[in-house]
mmCIF file of C-alpha atoms and ligand atoms in Angstrom:
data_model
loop_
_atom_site.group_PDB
_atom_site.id
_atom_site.type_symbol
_atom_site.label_atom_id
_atom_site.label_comp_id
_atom_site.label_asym_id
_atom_site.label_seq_id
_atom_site.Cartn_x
_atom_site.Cartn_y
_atom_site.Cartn_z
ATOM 1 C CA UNK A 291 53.784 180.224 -5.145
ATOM 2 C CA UNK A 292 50.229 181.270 -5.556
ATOM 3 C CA UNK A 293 49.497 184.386 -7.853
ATOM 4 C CA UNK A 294 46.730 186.767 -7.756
ATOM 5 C CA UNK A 295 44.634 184.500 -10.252
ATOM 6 C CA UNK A 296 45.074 181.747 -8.510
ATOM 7 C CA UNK A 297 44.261 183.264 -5.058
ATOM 8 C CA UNK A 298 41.204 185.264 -6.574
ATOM 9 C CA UNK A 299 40.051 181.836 -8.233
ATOM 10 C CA UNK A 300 39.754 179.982 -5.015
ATOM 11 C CA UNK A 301 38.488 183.024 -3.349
ATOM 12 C CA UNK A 302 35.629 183.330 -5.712
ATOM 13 C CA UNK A 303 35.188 179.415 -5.402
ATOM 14 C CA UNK A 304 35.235 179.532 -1.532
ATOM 15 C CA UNK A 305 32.426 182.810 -1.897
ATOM 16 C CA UNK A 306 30.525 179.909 -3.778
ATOM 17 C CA UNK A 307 30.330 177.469 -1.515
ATOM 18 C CA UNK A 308 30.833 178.735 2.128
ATOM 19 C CA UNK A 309 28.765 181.596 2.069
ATOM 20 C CA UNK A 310 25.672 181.204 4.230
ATOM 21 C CA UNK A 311 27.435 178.043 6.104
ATOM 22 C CA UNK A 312 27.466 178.096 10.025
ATOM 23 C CA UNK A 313 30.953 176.871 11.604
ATOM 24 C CA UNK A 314 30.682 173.863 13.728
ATOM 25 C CA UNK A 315 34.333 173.361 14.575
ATOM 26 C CA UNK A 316 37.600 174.235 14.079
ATOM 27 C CA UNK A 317 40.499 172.277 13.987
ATOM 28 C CA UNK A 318 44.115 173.821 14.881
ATOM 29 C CA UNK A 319 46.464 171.287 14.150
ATOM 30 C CA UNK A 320 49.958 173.428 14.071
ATOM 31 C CA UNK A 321 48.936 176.576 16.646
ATOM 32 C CA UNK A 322 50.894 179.102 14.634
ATOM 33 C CA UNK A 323 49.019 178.435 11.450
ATOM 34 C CA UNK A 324 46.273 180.144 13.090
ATOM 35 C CA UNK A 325 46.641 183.552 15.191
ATOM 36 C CA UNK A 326 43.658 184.596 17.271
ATOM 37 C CA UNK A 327 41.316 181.867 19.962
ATOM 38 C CA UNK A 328 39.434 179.643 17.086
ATOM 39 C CA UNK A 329 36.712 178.792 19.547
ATOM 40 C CA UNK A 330 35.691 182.040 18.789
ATOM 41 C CA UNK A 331 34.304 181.476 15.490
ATOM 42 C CA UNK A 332 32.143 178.658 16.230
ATOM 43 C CA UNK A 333 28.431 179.358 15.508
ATOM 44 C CA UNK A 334 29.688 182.185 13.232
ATOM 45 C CA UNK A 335 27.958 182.175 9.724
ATOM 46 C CA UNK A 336 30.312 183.171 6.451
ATOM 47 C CA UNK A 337 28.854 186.126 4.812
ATOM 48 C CA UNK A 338 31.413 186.422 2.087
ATOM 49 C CA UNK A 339 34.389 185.630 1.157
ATOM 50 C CA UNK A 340 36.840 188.018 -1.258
ATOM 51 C CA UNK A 341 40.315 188.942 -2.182
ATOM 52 C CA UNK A 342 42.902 191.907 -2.012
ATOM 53 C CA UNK A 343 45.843 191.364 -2.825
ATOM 54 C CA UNK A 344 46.964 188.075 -2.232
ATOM 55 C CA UNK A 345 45.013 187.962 1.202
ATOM 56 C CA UNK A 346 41.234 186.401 1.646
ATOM 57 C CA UNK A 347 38.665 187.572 3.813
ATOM 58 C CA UNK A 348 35.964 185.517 4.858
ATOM 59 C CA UNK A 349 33.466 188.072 6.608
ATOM 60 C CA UNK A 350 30.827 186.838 9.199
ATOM 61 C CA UNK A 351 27.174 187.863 9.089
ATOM 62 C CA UNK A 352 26.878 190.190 11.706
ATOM 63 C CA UNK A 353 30.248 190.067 13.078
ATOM 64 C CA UNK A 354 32.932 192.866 13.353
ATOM 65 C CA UNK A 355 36.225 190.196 13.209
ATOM 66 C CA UNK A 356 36.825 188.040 10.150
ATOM 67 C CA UNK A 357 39.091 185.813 9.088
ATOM 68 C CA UNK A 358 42.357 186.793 6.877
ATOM 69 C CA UNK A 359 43.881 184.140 4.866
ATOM 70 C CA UNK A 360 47.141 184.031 3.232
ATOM 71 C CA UNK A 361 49.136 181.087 1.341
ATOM 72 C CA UNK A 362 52.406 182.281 0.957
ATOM 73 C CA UNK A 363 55.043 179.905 -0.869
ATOM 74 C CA UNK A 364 52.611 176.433 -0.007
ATOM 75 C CA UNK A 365 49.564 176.682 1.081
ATOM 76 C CA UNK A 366 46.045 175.637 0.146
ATOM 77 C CA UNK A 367 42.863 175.553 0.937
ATOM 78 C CA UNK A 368 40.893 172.583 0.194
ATOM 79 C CA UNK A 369 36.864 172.468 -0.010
ATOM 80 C CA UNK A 370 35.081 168.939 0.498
ATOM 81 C CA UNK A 371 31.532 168.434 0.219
ATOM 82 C CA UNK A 372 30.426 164.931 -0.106
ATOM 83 C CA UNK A 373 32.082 164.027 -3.374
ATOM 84 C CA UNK A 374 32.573 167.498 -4.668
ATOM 85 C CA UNK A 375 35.913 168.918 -4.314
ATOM 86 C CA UNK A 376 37.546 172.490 -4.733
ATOM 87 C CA UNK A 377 41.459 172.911 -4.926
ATOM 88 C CA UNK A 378 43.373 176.096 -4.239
ATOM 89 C CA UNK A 379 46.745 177.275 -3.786
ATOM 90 C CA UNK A 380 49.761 175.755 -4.121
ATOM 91 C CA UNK A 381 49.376 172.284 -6.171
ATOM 92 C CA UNK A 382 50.609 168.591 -4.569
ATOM 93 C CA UNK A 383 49.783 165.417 -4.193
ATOM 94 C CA UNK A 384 47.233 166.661 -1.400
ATOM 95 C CA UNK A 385 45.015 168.206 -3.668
ATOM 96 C CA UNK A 386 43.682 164.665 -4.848
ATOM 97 C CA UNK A 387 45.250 162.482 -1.328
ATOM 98 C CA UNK A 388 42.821 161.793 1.582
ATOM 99 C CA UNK A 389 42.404 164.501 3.931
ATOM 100 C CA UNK A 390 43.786 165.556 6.699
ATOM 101 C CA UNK A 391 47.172 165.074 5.258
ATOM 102 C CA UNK A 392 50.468 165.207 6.877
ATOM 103 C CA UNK A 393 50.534 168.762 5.646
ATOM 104 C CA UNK A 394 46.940 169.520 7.218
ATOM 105 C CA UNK A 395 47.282 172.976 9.792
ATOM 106 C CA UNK A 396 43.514 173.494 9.944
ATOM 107 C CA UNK A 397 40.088 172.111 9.728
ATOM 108 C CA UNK A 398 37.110 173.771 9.564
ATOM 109 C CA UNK A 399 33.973 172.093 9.997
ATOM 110 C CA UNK A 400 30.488 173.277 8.773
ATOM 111 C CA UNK A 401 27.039 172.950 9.702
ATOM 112 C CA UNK A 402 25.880 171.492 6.478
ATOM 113 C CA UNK A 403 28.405 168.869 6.559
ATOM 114 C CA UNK A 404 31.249 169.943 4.446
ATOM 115 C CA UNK A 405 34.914 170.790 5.469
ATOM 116 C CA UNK A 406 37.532 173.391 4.656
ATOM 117 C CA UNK A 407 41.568 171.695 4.522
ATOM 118 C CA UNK A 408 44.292 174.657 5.044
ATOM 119 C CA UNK A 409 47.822 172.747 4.056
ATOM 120 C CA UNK A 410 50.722 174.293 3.917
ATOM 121 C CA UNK A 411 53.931 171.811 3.746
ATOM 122 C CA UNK A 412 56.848 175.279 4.497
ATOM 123 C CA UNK A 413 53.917 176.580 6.860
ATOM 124 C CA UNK A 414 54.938 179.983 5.733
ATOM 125 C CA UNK A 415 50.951 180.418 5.427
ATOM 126 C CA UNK A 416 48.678 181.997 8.149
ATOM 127 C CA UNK A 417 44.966 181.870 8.723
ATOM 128 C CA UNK A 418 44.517 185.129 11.130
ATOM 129 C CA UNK A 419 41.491 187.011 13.157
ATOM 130 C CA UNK A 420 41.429 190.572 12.800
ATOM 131 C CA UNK A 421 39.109 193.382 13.286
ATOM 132 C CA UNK A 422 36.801 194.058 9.828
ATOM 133 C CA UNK A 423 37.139 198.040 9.961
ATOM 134 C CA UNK A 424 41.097 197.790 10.624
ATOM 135 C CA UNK A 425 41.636 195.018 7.631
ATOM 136 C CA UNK A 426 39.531 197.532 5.650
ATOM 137 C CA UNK A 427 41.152 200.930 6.486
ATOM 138 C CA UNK A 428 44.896 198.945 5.469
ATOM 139 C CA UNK A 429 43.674 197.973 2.766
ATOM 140 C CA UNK A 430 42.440 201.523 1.493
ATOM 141 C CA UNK A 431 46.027 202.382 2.248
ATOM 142 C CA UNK A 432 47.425 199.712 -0.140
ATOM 143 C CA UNK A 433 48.944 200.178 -3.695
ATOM 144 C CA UNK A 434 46.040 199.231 -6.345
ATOM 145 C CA UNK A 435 46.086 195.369 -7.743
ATOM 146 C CA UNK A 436 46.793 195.062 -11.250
ATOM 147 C CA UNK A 437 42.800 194.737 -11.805
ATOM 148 C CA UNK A 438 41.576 197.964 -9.871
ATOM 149 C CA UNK A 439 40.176 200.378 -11.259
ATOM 150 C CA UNK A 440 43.086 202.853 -9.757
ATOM 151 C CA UNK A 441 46.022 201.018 -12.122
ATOM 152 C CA UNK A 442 45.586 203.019 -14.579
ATOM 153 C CA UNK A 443 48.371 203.663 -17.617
ATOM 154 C CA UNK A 444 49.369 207.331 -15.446
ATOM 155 C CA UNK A 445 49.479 205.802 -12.823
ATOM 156 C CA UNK A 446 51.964 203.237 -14.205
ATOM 157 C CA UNK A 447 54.065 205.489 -16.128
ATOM 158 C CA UNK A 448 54.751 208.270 -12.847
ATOM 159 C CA UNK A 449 55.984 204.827 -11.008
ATOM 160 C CA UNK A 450 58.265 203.978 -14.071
ATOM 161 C CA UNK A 451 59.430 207.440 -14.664
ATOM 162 C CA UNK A 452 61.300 207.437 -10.791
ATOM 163 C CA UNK A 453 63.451 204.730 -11.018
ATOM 164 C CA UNK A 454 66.653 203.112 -13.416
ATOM 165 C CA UNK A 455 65.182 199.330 -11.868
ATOM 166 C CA UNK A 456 64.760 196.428 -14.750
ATOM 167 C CA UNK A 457 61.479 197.162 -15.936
ATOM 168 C CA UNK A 458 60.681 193.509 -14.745
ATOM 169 C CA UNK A 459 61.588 193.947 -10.883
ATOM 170 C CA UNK A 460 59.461 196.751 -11.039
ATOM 171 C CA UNK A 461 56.668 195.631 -11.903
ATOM 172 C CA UNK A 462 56.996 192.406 -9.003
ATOM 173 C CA UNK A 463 57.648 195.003 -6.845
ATOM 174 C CA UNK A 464 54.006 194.558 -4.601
ATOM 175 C CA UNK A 465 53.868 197.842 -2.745
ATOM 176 C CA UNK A 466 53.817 199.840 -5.804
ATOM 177 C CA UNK A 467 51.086 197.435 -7.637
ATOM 178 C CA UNK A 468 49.521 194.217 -6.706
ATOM 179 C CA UNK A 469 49.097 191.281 -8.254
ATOM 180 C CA UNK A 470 51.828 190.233 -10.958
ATOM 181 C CA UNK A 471 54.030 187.438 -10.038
ATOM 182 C CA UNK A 472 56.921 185.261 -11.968
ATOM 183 C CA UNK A 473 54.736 183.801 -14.510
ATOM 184 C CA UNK A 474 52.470 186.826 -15.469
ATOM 185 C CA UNK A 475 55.373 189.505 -15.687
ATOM 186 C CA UNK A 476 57.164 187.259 -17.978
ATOM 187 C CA UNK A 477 54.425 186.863 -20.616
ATOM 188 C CA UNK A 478 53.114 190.271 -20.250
ATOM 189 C CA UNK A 479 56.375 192.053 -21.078
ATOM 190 C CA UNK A 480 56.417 189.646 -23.685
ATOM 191 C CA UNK A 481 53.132 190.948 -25.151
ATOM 192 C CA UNK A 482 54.122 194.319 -24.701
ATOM 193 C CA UNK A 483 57.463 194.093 -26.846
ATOM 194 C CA UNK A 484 59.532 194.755 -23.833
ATOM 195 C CA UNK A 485 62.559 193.348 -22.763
ATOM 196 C CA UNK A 486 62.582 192.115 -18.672
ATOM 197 C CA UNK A 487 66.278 194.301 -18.391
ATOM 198 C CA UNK A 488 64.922 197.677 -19.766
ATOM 199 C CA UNK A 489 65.190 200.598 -17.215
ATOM 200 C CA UNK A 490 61.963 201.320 -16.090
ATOM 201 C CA UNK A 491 62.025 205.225 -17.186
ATOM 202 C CA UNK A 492 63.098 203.998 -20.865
ATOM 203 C CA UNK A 493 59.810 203.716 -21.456
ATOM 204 C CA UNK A 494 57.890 206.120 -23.755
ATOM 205 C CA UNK A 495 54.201 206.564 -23.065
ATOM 206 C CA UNK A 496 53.270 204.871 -25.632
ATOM 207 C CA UNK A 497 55.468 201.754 -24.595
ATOM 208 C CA UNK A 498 53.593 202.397 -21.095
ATOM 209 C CA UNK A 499 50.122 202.290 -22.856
ATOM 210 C CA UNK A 500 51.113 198.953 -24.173
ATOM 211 C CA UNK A 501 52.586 197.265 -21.283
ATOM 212 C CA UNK A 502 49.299 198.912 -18.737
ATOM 213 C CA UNK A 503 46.997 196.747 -21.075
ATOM 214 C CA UNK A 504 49.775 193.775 -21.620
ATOM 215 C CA UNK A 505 49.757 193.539 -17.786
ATOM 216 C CA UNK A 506 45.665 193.493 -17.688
ATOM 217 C CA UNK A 507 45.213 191.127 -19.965
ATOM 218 C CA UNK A 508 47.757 188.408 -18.458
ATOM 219 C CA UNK A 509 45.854 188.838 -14.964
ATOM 220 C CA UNK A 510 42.383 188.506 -16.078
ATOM 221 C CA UNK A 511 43.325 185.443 -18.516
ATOM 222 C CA UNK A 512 45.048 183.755 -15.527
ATOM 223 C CA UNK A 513 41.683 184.452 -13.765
ATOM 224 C CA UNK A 514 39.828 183.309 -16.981
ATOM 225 C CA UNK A 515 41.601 180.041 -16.887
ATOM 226 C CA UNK A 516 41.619 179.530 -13.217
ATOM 227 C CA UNK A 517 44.973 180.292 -13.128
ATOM 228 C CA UNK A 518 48.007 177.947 -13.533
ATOM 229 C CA UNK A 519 48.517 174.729 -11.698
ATOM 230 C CA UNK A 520 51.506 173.233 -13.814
ATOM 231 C CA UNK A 521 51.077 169.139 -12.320
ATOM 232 C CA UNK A 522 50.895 166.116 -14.069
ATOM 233 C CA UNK A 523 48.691 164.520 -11.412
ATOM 234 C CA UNK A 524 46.382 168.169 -11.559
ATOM 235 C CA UNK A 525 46.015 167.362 -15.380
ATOM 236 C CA UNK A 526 44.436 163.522 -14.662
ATOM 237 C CA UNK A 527 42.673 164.837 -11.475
ATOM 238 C CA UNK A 528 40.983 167.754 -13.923
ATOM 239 C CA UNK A 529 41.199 169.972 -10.618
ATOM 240 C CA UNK A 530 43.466 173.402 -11.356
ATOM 241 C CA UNK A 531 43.643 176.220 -13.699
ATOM 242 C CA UNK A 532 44.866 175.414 -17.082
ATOM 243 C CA UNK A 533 46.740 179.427 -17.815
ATOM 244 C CA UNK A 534 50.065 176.861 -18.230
ATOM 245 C CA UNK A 535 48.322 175.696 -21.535
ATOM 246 C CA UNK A 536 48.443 178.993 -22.446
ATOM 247 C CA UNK A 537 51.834 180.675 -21.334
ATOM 248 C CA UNK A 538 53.525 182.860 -23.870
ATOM 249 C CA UNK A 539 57.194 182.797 -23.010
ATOM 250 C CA UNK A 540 57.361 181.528 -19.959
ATOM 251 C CA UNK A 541 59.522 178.653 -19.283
ATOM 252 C CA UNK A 542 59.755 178.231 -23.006
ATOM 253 C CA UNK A 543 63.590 178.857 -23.468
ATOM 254 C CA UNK A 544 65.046 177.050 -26.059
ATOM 255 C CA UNK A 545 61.631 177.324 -28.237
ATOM 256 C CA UNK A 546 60.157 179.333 -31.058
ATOM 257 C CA UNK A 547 58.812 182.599 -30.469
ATOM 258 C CA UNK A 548 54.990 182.041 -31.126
ATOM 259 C CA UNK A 549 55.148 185.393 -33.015
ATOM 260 C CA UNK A 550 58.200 185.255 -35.039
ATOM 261 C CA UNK A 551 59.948 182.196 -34.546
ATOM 262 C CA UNK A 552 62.900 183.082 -32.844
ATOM 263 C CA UNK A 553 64.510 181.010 -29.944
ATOM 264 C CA UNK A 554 63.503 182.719 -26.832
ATOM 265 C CA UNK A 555 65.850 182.892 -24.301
ATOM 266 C CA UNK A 556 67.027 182.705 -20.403
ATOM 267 C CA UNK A 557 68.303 185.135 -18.348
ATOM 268 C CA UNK A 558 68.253 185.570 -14.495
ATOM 269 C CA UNK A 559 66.977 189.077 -12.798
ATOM 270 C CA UNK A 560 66.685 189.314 -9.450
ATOM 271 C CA UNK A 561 67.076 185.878 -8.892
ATOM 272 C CA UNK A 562 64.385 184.615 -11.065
ATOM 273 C CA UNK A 563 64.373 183.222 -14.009
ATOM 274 C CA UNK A 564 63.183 185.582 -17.282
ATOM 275 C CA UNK A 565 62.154 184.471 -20.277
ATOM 276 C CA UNK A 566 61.933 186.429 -23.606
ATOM 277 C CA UNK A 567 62.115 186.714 -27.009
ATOM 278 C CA UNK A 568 64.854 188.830 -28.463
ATOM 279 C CA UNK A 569 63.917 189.914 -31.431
ATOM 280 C CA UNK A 570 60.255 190.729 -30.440
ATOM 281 C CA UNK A 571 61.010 192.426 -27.382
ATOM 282 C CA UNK A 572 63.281 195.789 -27.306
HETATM 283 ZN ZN1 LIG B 33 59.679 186.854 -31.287
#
């Protein structure tokens, strides 16, 4: 599934290269992949296109509906311009296959030529329009993403301090923060020193301190490296993030500790599988 820095990499991407392109058509291939009347947005020129949360927006010049995006478990949005390709989302075979796929729900067509893929094989994944001012009020009423300025260390430690939850589900847990998924909350309690099954009001400030900038740093070196896209195909295509080069713990049971050596090990919480080291993390 696609986590925040992989959905803000594509997002910034998409800003890139749509912005300032006129629609020419739009494709619906599977109807519920896309709620609202498509026609619609023919003739309509991206303005922008951002992220909160783990939804995109593309905004229209001088429109008051946009377009809301979200990939869920396998989406992905795929940007073709002549030769020039830009991958998002959920990494297959369709990333580097001929387009439309098998797993193609909608085609957009541009102005200038190029085209915009939305696959999603479990069509979990929506493409939705929605009024601009009521997207923007919810989202003044959502919990802060793990890079806004309102995640701050207090605000992290009040959340911890009301409830005996794993540390670890905690922090997953998207209406209180946004952002961290499987991957990142495994190598940033890692970097912290804490272990996944630690009550969440166990920890002292200064373990809160650590784990607010442990947190931060895991999301903006996911978006540093584009995020993760963990495919041997990605790796001879050279489309994807490369953050799986750099995990710390995760999905590294069974091998050393890259800070002391130890075996790090395997547990399940929630249903997921957690990785740690445990002798570094307490
Ligand atoms: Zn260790």
């Amino acid at each position: 599934m696609p986590e925040l820095p992989e959905v803000e990499t594509i997002s910034r991407q998409l800003n890139e290269s749509i912005s300032g392109c006129t629609v020419s058509q739009i494709e619906v291939l599977r109807q519920r992949s896309f709620l609202g009347d498509e026609k619609k947005i023919i003739d309509w020129k991206v303005e922008s296109v951002s992220r909160k949360s783990k939804v995109i927006g593309i905004r229209f010049s001088n429109q008051t509906e946009m377009v809301i995006v979200h990939l869920k478990m396998t989406g992905q949005l795929i940007f073709v311009d002549g030769m020039k390709r830009i991958v998002g989302g959920h990494p297959t075979p369709d990333w580097v296959n001929e387009l439309p796929s098998k797993h193609t729900r909608v085609i957009w067509t541009f102005k200038e030529g190029s085209k915009l893929y939305f696959n999603d094989m479990r069509v979990f994944g929506w493409m939705k329009i929605v009024s601009k001012e009521k997207y923007e009020k919810e989202i003044r009423k959502q919990s802060p993403d793990i890079i806004d300025q309102g995640f701050t260390d207090k605000y992290l430690f009040d959340i911890l301090k009301k409830t005996k939850k794993a540390i670890k589900l905690v922090l997953l847990d998207q209406e209180k923060m946004g952002g961290l998924g499987n991957i990142y909350v495994n190598d940033a309690l890692f970097l912290a020193g804490i272990r996944p099954d630690r009550k969440a009001d166990s920890l002292s400030w200064e373990e809160t301190r650590q784990l607010h900038k442990a947190v931060v740093r895991v999301i903006l070196d996911g978006i540093k490296y584009g995020g993760a896209s963990a495919s041997n195909y990605v790796h001879v295509s050279g489309l994807g993030g490369t953050y799986q080069d750099h995990f710390q713990v995760y999905k590294k049971d069974g091998q050393k500790c890259p800070k002391c050596g130890e075996i790090i090990k395997k547990i399940k919480l929630g249903g997921r599988g957690t990785f740690f080291c445990p002798n570094c993390q307490m």
